[in-house]
CSV table of C-alpha atoms in Angstrom, one decimal:
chain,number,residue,atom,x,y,z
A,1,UNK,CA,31.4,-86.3,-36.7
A,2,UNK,CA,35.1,-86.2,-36.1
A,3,UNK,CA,34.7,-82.3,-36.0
A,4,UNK,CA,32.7,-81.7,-33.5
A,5,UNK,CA,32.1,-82.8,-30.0
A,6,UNK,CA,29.7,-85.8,-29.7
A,7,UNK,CA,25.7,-84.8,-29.7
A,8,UNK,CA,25.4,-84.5,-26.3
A,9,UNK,CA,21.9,-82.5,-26.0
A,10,UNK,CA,19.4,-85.5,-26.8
A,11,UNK,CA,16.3,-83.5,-28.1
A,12,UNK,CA,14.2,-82.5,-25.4
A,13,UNK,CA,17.1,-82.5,-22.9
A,14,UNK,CA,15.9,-79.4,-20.4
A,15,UNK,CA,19.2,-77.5,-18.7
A,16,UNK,CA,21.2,-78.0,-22.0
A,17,UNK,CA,22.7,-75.3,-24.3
A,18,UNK,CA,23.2,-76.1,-27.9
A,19,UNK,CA,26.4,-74.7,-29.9
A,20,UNK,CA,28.8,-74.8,-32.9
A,21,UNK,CA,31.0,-77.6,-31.3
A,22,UNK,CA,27.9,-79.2,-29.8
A,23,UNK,CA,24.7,-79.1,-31.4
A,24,UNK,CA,21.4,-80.5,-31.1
A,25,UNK,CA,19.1,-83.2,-32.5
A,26,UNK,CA,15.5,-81.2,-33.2
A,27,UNK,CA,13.0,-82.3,-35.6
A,28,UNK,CA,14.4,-81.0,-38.7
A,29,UNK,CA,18.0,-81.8,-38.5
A,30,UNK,CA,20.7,-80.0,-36.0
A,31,UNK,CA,20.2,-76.8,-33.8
A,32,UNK,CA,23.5,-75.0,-34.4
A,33,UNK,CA,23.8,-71.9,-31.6
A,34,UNK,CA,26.4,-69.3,-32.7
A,35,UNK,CA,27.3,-67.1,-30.1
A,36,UNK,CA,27.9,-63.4,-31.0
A,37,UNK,CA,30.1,-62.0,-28.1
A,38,UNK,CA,28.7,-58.9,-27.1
A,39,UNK,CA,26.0,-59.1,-29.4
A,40,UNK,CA,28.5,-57.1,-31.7
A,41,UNK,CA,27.8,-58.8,-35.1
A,42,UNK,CA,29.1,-56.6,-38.2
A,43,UNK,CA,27.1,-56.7,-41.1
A,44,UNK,CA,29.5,-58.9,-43.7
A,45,UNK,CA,29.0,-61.1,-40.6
A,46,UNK,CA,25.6,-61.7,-40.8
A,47,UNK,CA,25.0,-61.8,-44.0
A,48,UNK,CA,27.5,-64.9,-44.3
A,49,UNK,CA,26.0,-66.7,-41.1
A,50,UNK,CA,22.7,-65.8,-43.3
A,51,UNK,CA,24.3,-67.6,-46.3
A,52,UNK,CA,25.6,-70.5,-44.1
A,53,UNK,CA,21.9,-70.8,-42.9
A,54,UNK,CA,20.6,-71.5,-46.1
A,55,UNK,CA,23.4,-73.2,-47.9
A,56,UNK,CA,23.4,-76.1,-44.7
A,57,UNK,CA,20.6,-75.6,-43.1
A,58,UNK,CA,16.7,-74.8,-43.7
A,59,UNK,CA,17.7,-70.8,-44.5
A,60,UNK,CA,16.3,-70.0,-41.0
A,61,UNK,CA,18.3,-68.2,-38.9
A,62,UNK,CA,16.9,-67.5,-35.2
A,63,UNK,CA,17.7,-65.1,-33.0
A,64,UNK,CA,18.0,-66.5,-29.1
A,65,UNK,CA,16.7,-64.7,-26.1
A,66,UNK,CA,20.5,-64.3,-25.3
A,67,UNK,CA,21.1,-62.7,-28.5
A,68,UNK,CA,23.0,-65.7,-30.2
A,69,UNK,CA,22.1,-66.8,-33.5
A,70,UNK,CA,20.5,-70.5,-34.4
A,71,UNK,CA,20.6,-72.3,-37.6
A,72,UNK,CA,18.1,-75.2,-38.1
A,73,UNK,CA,17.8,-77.8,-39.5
A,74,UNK,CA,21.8,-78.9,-40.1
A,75,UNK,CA,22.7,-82.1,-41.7
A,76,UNK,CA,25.3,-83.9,-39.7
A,77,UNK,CA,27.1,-84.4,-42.7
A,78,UNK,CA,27.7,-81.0,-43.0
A,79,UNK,CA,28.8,-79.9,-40.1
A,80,UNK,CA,32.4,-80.3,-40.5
A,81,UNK,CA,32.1,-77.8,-43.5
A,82,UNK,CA,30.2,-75.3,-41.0
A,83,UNK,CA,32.4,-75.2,-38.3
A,84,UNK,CA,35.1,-74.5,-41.1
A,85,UNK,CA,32.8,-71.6,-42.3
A,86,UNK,CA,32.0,-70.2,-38.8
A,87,UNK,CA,35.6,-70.9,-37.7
A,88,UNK,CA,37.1,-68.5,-40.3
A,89,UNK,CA,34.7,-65.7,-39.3
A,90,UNK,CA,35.7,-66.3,-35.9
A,91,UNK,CA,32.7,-67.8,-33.9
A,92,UNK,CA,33.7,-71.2,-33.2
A,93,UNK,CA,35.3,-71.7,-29.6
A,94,UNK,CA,38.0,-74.1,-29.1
A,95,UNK,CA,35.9,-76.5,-27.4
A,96,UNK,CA,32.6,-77.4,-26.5
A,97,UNK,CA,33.4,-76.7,-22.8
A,98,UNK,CA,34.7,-73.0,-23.4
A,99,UNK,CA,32.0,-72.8,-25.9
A,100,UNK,CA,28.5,-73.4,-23.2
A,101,UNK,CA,29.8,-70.7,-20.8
A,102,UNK,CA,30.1,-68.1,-23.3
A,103,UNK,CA,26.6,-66.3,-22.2
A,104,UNK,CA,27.5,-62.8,-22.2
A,105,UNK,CA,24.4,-60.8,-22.8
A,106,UNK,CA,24.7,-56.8,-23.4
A,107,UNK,CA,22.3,-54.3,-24.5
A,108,UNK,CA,21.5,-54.1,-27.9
A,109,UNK,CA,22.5,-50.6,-28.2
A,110,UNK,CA,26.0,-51.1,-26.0
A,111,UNK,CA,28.6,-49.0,-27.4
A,112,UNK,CA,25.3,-46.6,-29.1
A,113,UNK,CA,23.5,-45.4,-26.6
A,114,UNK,CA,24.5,-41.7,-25.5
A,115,UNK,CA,22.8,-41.8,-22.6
A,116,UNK,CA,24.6,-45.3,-21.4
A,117,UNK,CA,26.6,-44.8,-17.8
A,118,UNK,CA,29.6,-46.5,-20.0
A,119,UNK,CA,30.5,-48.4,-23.4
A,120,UNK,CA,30.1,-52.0,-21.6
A,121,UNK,CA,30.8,-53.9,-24.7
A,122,UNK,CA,34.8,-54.0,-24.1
A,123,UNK,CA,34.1,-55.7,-20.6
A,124,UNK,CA,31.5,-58.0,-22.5
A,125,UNK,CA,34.8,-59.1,-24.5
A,126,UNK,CA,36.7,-60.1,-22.0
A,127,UNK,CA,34.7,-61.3,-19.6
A,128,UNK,CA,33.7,-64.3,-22.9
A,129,UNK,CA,37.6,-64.5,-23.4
A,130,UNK,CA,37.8,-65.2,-19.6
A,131,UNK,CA,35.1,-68.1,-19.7
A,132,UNK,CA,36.2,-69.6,-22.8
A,133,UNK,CA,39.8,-70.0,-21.2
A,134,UNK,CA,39.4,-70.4,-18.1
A,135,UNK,CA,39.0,-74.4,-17.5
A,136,UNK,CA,37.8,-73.7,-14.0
A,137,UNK,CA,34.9,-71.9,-15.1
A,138,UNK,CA,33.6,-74.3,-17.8
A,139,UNK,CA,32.2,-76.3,-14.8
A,140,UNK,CA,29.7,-73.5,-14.3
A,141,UNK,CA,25.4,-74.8,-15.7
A,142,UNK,CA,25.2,-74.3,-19.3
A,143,UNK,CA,22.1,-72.0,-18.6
A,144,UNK,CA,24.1,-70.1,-16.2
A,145,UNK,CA,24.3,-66.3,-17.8
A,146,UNK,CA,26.2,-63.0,-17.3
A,147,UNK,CA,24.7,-59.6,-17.5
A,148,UNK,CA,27.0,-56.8,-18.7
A,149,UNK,CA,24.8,-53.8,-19.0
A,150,UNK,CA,25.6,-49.8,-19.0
A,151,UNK,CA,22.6,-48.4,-18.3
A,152,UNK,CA,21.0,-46.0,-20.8
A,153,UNK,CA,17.9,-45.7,-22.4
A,154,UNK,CA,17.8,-49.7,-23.5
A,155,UNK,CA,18.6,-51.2,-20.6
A,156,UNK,CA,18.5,-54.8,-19.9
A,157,UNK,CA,18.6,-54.5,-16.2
A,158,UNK,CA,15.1,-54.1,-14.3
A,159,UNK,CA,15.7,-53.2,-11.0
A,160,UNK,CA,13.2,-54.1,-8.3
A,161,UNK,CA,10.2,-51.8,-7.5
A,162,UNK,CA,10.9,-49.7,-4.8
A,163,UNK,CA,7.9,-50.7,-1.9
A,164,UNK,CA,7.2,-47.0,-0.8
A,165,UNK,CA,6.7,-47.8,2.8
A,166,UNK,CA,3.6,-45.5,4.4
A,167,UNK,CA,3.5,-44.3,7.7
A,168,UNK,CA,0.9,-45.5,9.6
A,169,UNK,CA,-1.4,-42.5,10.1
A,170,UNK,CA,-2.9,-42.1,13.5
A,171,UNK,CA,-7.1,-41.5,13.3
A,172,UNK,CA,-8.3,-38.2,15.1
A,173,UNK,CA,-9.6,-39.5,18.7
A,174,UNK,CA,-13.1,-39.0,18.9
């Protein structure tokens, strides 16, 4: 495992965030998380992470509530070979540090959606450029996220009801 940073999310491990450079033990092998920065992932893309799924993996390839990509079931022996793979199509971080505070999440129509306030998927870019180098920042929770979110018509950004305050209505004096 001379590629990759020691397993340091025992299975079960609550509070931990699997990646490339730092994968976890699960049942069936290794969790491998691929983080897609700004959930922009172009077709020829995918379709090799696809391939790369089945070739090292179980050919499943899950999609995360943050909108990064899992393979299962990884055997540690081929690991080194994946990183090299994801590495070349540019999702591997340059540690596993940079790597777990990487969680950008944007709308999965940023950058499509007419009716957006702005394209936020620029600012998604470099705010994940900004946590990957920044060493000061890799001390933030792996679970800790970012929300970059324009608005529009599929929004990822719920504001909180509005309490519609009455006014107190006086009854007629009798």
């Amino acid at each position: 495992m001379s590629a990759i940073t020691q397993l340091r999310n025992p299975p079960r491990r609550r509070g931990m965030c699997p990646g490339v450079l730092a994968p976890m033990e699960v049942g069936d092998g290794l969790l491998v998380r691929v983080r897609v920065p700004a959930g922009v992932l172009p077709a020829a893309s995918a379709k090799r992470i696809a391939e790369l799924g089945r070739r090292y993996g179980n050919g499943l390839v899950d999609l995360s509530h943050r909108g990064n990509l899992q393979l299962r079931g990884v055997a540690v022996l081929d690991m080194a070979a994946l990183i090299a793979e994801l590495r070349a199509l540019g999702y591997v971080s340059e540690d596993a540090e940079s790597e777990a505070v990487r969680n950008v999440l944007t709308s999965p129509t940023a950058g499509l959606d007419g009716t957006a306030v702005l394209d936020v998927r620029p600012y998604a870019l470099a705010l994940d450029a900004r946590l990957a180098a920044d060493r000061d920042l890799h001390r933030l929770p792996p679970k800790f996220g970012w929300l970059v979110d324009g608005g529009g018509q599929a929004t990822l950004f719920e504001p909180a009801p509005k309490k519609h305050l009455r006014r107190p209505t006086s009854a007629p004096v009798r």
